[in-house]
Every structure is written in structure tokens, then in C-alpha cells.
CSV table of C-alpha atoms (C1' of nucleotides) in Angstrom, one decimal:
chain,number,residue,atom,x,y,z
A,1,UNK,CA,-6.2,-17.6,-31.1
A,2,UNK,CA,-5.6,-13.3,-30.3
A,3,UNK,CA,-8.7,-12.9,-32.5
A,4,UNK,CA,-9.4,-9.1,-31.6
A,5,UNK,CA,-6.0,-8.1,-31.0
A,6,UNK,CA,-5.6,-4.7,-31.3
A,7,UNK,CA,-7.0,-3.7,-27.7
A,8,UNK,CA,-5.1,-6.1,-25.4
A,9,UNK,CA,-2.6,-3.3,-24.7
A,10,UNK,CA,-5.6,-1.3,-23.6
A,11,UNK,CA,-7.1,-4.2,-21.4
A,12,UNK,CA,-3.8,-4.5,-19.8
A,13,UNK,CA,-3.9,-0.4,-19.1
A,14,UNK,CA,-7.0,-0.8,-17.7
A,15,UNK,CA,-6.9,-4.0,-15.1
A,16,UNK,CA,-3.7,-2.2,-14.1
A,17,UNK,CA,-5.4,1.1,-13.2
A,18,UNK,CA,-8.0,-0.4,-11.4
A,19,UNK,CA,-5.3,-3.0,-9.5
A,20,UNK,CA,-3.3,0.0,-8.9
A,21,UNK,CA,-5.4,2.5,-7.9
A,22,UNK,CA,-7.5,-0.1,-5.6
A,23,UNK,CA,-4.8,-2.1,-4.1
A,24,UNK,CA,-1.2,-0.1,-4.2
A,25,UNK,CA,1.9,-0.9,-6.3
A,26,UNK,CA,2.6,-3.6,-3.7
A,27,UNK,CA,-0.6,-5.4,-3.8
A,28,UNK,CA,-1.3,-7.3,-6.9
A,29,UNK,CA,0.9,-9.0,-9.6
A,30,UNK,CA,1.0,-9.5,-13.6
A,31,UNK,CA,-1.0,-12.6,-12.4
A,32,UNK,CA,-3.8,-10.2,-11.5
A,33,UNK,CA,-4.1,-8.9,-14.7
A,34,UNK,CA,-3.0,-12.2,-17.0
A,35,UNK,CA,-5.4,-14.9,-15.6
A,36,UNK,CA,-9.0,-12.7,-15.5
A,37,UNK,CA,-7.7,-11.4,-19.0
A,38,UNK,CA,-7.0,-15.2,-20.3
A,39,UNK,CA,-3.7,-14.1,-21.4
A,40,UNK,CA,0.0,-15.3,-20.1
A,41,UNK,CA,2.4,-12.8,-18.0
A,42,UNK,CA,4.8,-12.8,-21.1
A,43,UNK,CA,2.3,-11.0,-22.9
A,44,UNK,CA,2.1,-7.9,-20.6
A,45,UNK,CA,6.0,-8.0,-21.0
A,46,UNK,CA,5.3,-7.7,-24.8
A,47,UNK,CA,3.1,-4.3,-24.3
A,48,UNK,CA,5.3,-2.8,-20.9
A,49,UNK,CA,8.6,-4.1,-20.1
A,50,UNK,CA,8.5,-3.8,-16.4
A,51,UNK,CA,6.2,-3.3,-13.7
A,52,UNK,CA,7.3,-0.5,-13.2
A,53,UNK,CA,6.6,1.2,-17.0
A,54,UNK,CA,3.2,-0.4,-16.6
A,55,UNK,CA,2.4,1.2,-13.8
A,56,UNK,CA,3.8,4.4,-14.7
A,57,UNK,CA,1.6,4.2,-18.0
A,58,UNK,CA,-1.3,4.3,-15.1
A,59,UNK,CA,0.2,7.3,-14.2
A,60,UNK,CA,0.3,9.4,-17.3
A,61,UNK,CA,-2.8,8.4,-18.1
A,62,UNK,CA,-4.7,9.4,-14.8
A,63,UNK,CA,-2.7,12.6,-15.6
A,64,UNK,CA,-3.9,12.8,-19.1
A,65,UNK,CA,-7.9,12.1,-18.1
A,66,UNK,CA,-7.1,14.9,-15.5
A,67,UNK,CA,-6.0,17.2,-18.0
A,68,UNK,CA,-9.1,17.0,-20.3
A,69,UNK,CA,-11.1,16.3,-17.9
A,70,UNK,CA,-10.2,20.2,-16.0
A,71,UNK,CA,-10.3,21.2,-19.6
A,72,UNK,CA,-13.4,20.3,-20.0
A,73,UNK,CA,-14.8,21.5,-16.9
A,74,UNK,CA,-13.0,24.8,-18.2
A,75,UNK,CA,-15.0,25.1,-20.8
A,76,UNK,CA,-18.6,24.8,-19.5
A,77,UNK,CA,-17.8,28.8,-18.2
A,78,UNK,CA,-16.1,30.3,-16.2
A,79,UNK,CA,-18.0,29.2,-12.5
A,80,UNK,CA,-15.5,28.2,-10.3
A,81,UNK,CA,-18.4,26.7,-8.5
A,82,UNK,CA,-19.2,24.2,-11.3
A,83,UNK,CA,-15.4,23.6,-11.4
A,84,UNK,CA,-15.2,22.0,-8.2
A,85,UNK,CA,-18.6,20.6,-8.5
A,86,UNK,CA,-17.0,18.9,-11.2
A,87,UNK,CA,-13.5,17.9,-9.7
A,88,UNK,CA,-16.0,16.3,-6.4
A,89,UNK,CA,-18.2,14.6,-8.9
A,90,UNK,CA,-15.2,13.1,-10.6
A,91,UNK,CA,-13.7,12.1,-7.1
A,92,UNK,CA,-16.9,10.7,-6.1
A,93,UNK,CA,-17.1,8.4,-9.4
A,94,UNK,CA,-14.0,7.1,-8.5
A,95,UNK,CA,-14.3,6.2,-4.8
A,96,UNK,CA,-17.5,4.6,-5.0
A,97,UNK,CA,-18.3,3.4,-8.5
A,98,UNK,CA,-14.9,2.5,-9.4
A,99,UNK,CA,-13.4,1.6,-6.4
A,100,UNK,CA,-10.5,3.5,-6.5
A,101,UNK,CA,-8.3,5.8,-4.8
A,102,UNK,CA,-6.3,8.7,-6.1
A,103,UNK,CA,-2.8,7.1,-7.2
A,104,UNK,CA,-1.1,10.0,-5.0
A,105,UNK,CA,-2.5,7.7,-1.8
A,106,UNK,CA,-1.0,4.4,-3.3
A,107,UNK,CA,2.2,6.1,-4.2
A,108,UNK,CA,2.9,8.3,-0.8
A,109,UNK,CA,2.2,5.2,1.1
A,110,UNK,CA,4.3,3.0,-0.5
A,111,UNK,CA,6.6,6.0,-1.5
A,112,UNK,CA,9.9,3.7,-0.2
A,113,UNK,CA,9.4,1.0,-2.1
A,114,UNK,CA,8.7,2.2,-5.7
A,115,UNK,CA,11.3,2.8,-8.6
A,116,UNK,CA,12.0,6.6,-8.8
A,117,UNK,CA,9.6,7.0,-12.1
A,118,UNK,CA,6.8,6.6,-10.6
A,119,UNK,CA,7.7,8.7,-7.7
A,120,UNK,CA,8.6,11.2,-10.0
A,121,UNK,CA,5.2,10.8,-12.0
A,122,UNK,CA,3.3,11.3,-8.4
A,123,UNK,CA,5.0,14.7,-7.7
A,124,UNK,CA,4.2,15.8,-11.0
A,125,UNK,CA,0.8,14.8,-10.4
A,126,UNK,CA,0.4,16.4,-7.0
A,127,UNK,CA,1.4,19.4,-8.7
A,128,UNK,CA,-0.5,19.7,-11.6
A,129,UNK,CA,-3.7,18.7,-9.5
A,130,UNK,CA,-2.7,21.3,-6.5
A,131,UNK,CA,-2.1,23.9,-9.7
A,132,UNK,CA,-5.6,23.3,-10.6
A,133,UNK,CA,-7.5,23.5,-7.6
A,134,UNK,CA,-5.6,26.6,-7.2
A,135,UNK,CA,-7.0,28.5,-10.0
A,136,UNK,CA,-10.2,27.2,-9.1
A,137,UNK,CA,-9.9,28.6,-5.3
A,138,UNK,CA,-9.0,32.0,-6.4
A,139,UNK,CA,-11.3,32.5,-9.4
A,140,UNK,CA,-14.2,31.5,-6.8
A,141,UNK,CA,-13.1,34.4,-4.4
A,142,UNK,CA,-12.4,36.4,-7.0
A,143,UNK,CA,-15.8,35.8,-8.5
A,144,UNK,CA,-17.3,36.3,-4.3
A,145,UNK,CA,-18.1,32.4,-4.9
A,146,UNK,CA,-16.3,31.0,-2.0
A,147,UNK,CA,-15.3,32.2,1.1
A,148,UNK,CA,-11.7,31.9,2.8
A,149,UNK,CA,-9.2,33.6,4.8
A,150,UNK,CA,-6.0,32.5,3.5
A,151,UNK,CA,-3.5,31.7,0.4
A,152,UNK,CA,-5.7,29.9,-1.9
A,153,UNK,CA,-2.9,27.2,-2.5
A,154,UNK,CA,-3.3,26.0,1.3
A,155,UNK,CA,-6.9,26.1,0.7
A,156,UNK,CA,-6.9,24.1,-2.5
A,157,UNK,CA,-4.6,21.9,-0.1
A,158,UNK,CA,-6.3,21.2,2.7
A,159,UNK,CA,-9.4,20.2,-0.1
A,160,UNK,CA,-7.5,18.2,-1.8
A,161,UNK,CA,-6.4,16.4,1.6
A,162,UNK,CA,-10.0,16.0,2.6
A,163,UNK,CA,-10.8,14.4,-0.4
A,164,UNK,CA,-7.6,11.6,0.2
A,165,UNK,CA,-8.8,10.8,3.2
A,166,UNK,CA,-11.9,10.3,2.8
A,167,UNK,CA,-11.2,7.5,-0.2
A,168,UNK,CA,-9.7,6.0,2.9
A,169,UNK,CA,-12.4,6.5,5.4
A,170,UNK,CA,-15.5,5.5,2.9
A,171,UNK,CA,-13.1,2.3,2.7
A,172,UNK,CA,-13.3,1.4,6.4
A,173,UNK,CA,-16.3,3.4,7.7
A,174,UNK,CA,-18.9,2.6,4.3
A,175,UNK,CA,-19.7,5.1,1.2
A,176,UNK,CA,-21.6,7.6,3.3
A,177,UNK,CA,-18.3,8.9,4.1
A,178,UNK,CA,-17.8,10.4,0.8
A,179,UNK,CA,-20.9,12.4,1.0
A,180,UNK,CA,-20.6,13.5,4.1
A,181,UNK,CA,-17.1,15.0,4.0
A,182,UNK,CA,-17.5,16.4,0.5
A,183,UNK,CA,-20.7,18.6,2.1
A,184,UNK,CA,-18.2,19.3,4.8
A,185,UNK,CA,-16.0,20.9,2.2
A,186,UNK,CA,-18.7,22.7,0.1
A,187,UNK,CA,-19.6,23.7,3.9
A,188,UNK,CA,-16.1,25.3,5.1
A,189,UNK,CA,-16.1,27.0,1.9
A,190,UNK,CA,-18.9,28.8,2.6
A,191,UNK,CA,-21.3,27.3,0.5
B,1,UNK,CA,24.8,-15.7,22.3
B,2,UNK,CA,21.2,-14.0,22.9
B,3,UNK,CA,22.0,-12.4,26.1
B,4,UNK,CA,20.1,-9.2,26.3
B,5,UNK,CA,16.9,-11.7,25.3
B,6,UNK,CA,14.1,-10.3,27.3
B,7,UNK,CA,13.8,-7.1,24.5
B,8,UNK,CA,13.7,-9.1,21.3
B,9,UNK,CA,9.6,-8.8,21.4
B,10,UNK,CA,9.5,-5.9,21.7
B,11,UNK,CA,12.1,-4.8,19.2
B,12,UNK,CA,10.4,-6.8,16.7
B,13,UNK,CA,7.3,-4.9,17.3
B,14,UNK,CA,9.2,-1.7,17.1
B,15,UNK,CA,10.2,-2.2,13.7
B,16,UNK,CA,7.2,-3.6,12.3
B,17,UNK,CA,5.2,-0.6,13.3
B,18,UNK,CA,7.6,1.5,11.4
B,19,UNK,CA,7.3,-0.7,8.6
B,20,UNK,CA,3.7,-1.1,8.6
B,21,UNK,CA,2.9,2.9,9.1
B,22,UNK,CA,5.2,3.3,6.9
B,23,UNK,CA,5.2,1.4,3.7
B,24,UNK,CA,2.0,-0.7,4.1
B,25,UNK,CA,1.2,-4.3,4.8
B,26,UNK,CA,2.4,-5.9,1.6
B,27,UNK,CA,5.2,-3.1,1.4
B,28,UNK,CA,7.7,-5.1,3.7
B,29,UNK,CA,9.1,-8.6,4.9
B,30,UNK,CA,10.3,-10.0,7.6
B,31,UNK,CA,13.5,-9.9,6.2
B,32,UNK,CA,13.8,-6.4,6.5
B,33,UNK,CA,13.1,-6.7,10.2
B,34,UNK,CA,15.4,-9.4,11.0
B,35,UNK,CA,18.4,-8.7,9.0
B,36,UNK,CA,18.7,-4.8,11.0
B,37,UNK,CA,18.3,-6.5,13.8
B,38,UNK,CA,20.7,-9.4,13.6
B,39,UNK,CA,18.5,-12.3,13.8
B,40,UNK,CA,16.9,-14.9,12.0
B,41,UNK,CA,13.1,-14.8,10.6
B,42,UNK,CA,12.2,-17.9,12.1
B,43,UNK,CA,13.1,-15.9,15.6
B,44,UNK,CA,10.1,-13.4,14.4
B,45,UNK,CA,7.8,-16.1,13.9
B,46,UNK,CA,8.3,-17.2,17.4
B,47,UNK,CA,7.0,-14.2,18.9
B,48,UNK,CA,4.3,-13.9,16.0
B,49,UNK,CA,3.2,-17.1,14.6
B,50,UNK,CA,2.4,-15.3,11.2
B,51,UNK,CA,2.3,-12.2,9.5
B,52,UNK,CA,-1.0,-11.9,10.1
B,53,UNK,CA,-0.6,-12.0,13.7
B,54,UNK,CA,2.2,-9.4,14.2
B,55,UNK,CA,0.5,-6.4,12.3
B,56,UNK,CA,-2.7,-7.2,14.4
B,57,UNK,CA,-0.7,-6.5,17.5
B,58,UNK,CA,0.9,-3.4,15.6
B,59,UNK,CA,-2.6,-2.6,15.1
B,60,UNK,CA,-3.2,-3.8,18.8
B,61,UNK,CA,-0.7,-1.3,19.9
B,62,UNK,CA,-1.7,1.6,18.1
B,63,UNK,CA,-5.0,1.6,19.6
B,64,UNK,CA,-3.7,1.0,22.7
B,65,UNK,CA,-1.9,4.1,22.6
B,66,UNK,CA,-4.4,6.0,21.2
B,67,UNK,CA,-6.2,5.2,24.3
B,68,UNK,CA,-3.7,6.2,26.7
B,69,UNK,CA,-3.0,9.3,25.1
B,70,UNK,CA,-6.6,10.4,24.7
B,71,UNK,CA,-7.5,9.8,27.8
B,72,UNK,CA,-3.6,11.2,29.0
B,73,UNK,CA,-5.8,15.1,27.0
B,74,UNK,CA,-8.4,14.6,28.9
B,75,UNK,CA,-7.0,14.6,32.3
B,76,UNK,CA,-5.6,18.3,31.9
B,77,UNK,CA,-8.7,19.7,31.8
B,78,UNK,CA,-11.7,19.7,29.5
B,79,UNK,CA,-10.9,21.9,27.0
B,80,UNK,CA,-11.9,20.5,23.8
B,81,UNK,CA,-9.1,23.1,22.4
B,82,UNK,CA,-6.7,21.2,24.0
B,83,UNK,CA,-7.9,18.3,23.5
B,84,UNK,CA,-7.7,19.0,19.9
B,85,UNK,CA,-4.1,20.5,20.0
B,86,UNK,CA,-3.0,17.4,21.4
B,87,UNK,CA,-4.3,15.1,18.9
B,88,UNK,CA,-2.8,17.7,16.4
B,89,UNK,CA,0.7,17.5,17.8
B,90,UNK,CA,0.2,13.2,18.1
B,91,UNK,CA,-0.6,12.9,14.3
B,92,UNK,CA,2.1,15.9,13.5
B,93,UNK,CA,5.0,14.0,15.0
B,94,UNK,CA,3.8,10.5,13.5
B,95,UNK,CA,4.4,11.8,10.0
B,96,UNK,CA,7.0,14.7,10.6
B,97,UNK,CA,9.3,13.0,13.0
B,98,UNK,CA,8.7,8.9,12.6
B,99,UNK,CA,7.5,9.4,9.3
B,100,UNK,CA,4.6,7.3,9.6
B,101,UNK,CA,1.2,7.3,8.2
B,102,UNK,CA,-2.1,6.4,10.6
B,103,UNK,CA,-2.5,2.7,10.2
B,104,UNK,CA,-6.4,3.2,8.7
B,105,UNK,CA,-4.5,4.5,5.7
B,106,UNK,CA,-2.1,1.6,5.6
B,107,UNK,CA,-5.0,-0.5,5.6
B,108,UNK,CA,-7.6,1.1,3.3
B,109,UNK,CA,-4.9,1.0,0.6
B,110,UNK,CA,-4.8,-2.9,0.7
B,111,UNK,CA,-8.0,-3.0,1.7
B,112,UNK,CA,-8.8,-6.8,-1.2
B,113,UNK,CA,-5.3,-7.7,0.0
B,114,UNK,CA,-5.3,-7.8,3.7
B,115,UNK,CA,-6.0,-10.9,6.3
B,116,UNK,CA,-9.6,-10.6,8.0
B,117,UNK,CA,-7.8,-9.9,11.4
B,118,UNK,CA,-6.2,-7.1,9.9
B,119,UNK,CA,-9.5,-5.0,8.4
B,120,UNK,CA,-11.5,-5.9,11.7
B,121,UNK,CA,-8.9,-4.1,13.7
B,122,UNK,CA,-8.7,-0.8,11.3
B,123,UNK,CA,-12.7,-0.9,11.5
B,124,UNK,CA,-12.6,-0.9,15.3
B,125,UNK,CA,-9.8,1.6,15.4
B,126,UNK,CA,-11.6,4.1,13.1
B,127,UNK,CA,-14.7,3.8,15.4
B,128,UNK,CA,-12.6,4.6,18.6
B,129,UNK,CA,-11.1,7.2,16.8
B,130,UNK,CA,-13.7,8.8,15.2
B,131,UNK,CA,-16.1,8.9,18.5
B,132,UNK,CA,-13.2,10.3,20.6
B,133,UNK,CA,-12.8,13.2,17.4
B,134,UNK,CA,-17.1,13.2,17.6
B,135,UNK,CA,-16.0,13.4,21.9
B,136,UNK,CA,-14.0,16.7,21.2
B,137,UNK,CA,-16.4,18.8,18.8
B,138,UNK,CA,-19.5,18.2,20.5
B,139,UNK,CA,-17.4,19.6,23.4
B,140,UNK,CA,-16.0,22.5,21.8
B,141,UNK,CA,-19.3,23.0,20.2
B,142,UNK,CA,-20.9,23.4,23.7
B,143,UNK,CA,-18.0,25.8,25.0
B,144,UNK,CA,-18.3,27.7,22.1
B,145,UNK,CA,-15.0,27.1,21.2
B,146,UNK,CA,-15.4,25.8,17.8
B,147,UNK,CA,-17.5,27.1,15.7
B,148,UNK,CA,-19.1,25.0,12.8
B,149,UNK,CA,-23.2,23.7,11.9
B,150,UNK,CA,-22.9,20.2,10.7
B,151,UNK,CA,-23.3,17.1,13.3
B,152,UNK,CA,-20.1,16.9,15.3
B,153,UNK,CA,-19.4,13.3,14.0
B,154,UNK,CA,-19.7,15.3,10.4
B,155,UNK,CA,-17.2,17.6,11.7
B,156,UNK,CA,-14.7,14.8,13.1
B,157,UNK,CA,-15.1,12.6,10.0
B,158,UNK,CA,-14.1,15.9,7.9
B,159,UNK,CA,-11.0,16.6,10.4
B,160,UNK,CA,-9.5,13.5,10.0
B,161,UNK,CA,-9.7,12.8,6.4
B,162,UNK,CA,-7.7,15.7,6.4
B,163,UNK,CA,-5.3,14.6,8.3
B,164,UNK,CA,-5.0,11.0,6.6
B,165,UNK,CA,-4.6,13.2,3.1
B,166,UNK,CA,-1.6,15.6,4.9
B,167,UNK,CA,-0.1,12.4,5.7
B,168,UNK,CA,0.1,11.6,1.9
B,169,UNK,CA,0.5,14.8,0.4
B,170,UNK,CA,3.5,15.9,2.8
B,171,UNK,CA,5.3,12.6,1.4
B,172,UNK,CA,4.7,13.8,-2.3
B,173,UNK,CA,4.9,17.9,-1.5
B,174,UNK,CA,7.6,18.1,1.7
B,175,UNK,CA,6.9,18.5,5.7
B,176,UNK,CA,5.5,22.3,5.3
B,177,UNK,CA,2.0,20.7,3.8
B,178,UNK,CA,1.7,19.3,7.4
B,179,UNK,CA,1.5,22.6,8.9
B,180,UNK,CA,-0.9,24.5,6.2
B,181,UNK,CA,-3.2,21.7,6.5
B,182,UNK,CA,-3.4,21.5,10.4
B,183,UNK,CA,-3.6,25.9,10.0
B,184,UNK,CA,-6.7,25.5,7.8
B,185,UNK,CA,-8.4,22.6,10.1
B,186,UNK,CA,-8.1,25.1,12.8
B,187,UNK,CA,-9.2,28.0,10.8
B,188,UNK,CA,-12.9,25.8,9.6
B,189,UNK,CA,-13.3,25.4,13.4
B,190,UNK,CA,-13.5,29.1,13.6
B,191,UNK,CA,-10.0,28.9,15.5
C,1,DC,C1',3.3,-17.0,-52.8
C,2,DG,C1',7.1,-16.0,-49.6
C,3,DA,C1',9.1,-13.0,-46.4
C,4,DT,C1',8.6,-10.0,-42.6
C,5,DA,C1',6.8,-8.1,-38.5
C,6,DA,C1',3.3,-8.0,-34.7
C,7,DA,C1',1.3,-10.3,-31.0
C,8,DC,C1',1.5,-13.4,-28.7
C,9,DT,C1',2.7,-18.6,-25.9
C,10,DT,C1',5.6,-22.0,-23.7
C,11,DA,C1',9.1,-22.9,-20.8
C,12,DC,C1',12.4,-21.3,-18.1
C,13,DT,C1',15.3,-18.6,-14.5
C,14,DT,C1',16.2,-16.0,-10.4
C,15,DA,C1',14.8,-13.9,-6.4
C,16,DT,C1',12.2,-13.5,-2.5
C,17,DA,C1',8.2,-14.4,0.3
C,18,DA,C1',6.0,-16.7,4.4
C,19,DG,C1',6.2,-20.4,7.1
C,20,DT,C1',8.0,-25.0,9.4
C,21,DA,C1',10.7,-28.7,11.7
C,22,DA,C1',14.4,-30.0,14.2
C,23,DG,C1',18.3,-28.9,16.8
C,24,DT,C1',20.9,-26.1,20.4
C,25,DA,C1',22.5,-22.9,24.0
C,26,DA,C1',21.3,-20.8,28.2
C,27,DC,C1',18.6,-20.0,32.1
C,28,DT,C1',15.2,-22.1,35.7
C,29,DT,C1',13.3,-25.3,38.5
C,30,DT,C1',13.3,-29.2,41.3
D,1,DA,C1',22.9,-32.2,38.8
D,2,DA,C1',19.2,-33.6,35.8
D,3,DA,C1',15.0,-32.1,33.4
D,4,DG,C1',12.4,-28.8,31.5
D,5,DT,C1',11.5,-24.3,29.4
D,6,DT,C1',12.7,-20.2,26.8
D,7,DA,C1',14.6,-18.1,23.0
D,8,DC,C1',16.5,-18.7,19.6
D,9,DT,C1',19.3,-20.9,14.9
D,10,DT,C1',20.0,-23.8,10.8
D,11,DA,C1',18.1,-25.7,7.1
D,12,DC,C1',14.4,-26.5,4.7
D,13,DT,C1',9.8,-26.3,1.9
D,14,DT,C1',6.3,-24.2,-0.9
D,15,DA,C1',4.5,-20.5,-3.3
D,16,DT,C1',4.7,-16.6,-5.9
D,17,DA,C1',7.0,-12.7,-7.9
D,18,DA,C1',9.2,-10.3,-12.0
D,19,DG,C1',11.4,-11.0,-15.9
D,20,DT,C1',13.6,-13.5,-20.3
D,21,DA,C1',14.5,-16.4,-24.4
D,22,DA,C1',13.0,-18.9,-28.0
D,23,DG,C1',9.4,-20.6,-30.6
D,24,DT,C1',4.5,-20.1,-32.9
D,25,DT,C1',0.5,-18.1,-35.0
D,26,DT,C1',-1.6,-14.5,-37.6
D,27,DA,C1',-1.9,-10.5,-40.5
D,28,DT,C1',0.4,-7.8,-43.9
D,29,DC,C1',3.3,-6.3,-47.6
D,30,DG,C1',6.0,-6.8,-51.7
DNA sequence: CGATAAACTTACTTATAAGTAAGTAACTTT
DNA sequence: AAAGTTACTTACTTATAAGTAAGTTTATCG
């Protein structure tokens, strides 16, 4: 049959991210993807040659929606309080509508098992996400936004841990989580 | 041979709690328990009829020594800062030193993937932890130690998400993310 | 219309996983 | 000293994983 083609490679992308980001490198097969799909493992060979270029596809993607999506957030002014009303709504989406958790959990806890490019993809990542929340931290003291005593890179940190965790949390303890600790956040920024 | 037999158990349990905390359930075999040890897998699956049934009793474990050592911070006195410290220096030398994550994290991750057995035990292990976290802030609260105006279970869910997310991000960003993150818990609390 | 390339499928290989059944060596009990 | 129990091993089964090679269908291009 392969009437409609041309977005199989995109269907494949997408089962993966969600199988990724929602169960860990470790936790699902080509099977996963192949049999809801009604396609044959061979055919995600075709479009990514191993596992692990699939999954680091995943990667550079969630990296790419990242970067448009801060870009975009950019551009609706300057607020660095819209910015990370933004970044928490896009979070939020992701723990509780998609199901998913930041690919930075799913690689750090597997981090020992997984081929070197997607390690390297993570740290890259980590970096460009920490980079971001940065420049939001300091353009909202800058701008008397926020409130904080320290380097705005440990603060950006420390949000960006509270937001890992609770993926985790909303997991075991129900969605409520996710509400509650992101208040807590707003909260400890002075908000 | 088997002469020194009475530690076996035990060693088994050992290494599965490293492997557990630290690469996830579906992350390891029993393989890479036997073969450092110098026995056979069907020797594991004496002590632990399944898979299954051995991370349960990692799981078993942990909580167990949660339990201890909580109640080992309560015995020298009430302080709710100490209290805290303690818990601080726990999770610190679980990820610094054994380079292990908290099992909840293990366990969210694989949430789909995971035996029943497994998810009931994280579920009763976050509520343990989280009431003895609750135990602490109202405390501190009421000694006017900490300082913060949310509900003190708010509070402790906020505190550890942290922690599980300084777990991941110190795998991704080196050891000194650790540190910043436990500096800025302490500095929310008013500390 | 015939050749070519893209997008697959079928059928296979190799490796590894969890788990089991039957046998064995050493200690323990009677 | 014989019998049973503990703590394993050897050898096996079954399932599933990633990956490959060769063939097939469909669209496209000259």
C-alpha cells in the first residue's frame, strides 16, 4: 500500500518523542513505534539507521522547538515575567497534556547506558536551556521583576531543577503537583 | 566452592541498588550483577524469584533506611534545621559519592514500563517521604526557622523536586550543580 | 514505455533478556 | 552415617531486541 507516504518519517519522529520522553531510551523498542504505526521495524531502519540516530533526531528537535519557541516568547516584549510564564506554560503542556518529561531526566538517568551522541545532545541541551533561563533571571532583576540574592545562573538552576522534579513527582503523587510547585517557584521569586 | 555463602544475598542486593538508582529499572540485567560478582544468574533468582521481586526489596530497603535515618535526625534534637541539614547531606552523598539517583526518579521515568509491585512501592515511598519533608517545615515554620507562606506540604513538595532535578542536572552539568541547588533551597527557606 | 530511485516489506541473523529444571556440593540434623 | 536442606551450577527455553540483506511496489523522469 504506503498510500500517503511522505509523512512516515515524521510519524516515526513523533511516536519516538513521545516513547522517549515518556518512558527513557531503555523503555520501549522499534516495536513500540512499528505495530501502532502498521508499519514493519525495517521501515524505521529505512528513515534512521540506528536507535540511537532516532533518538538523537528526538533530541535536536526538542532543541529546535526550544529555540523557536524562546524565540518566540522573545518577541512578545521584553517581560521577563511573560518569559517564564511562557517556559512554565510550555513545561506544564508537556507534563500533563503530553505526558512527557524533559529528555534531560531520561538521559541523566540512563546516562550509562546510552551511545555518546545522545549524551552529547543532552549537555548541549542542558546548556542552551540553563543559557536561556539565565537571560530571563537577570532581565527580570534587572527590570525589578523578580527578586533574588544570588548569581542568576544558580537561580535559573535551581528553577530549572524544580521543574525536573516535579515531572517526576506529578508522575507518582497526581497532576496537582505541577501546579503546586510551579506557584512555589513564581513564590520564591518573589512573585 | 561457595564458602563465604551466608553474604551472597546481600551482595546481590548491593549491586542491584546501585544499578537500579542508578541506571533505572529497564537500564540493567542480571547479567551485569552476576558476572562482577562471579556467579551464575540462576544463583540471583534464588534469592529473588524475579526481577520484579528484587527491585521491590531495593525499593523495600530504601524506605527502610529512610526510616532509620529520619528518625536517627530526629533523636538529636528537634531542630527542624537539623533535621533538614541531615536530609541534605543523605541526598548529597547518594548522588555525589554513590552516584545514585532517589529511586521515585528511577521509577517515574518508566513509569508504562514498570511491574505493579514496583509503582505501588515508589507511591508509598513518596508519601513517607514527603510527610516526613511536610514533618520538618511545619516545624521550622513554628520555630521560626524557616521562613516561607505556602502550606508546609507546598513547601516540601517544592524542596524535593529540587532535589530529584539536581540529581539529573549534576549528571548532565558536573557535581558543583549539587551544591548551588542545595545553597538556593536554603536561601527560599529564608536560611 | 522503460529505467531509476524512493519507500517500503519479508525474511533473516545475532545478541541478550528473564526465567526454569535438574543436578551437585557442602553443611546440618537426627 | 544417612537424610535432608541450603546454596548454588549447568544447561536449557522462550521472548524480544536491534539490525541487515534482498526483494517488491509505487511514483517519477527521460
Amino acid at each position: 500500500m504506503t498510500i500517503p507516504r511522505t509523512s512516515t518519517r515524521e510519524h516515526i519522529l513523533k511516536r519516538a518523542t513521545v516513547l522517549f520522553q515518556g518512558r527513557g531510551y531503555n523503555g520501549f523498542s522499534f516495536k513500540d513505534i512499528s505495530t501502532p504505526m502498521g508499519i514493519r521495524n525495517a521501515a524505521i531502519h529505512y528513515h534512521f539507521s540506528t536507535k540511537s540516530d532516532l533518538c538523537s533526531a528526538v533530541m535536536q528537535r526538542y532543541r529546535d522547538l526550544l529555540k523557536s519557541e524562546t524565540a518566540d516568547f522573545m518577541k512578545h516584549g521584553g517581560s521577563a515575567r511573560y518569559q517564564l510564564e511562557a517556559y512554565l506554560a510550555f513545561i506544564r503542556h508537556e507534563i500533563l497534556d503530553a505526558h512527557c518529561m524533559c529528555p534531560l531526566t531520561n538521559v541523566a538517568v540512563a546516562m550509562d547506558t546510552l551511545p555518546d551522541e545522545i549524551r552529547a545532545q543532552a549537555v548541549t541541551l542542558s546548556n542552551e536551556l540553563l543559557a536561556y533561563l539565565t537571560r530571563v533571571m537577570e532581565l527580570g532583576r534587572e527590570q525589578d521583576e523578580f527578586q533574588f540574592n544570588c548569581a542568576a545562573e544558580q537561580k535559573a538552576l535551581s528553577v530549572k531543577a524544580t521543574l525536573q522534579g516535579a515531572g517526576q513527582l506529578a508522575r507518582l503523587m497526581g497532576p496537582q503537583v505541577v501546579d503546586q510547585v510551579i506557584d512555589q517557584i513564581r513564590c520564591d521569586l518573589g512573585l
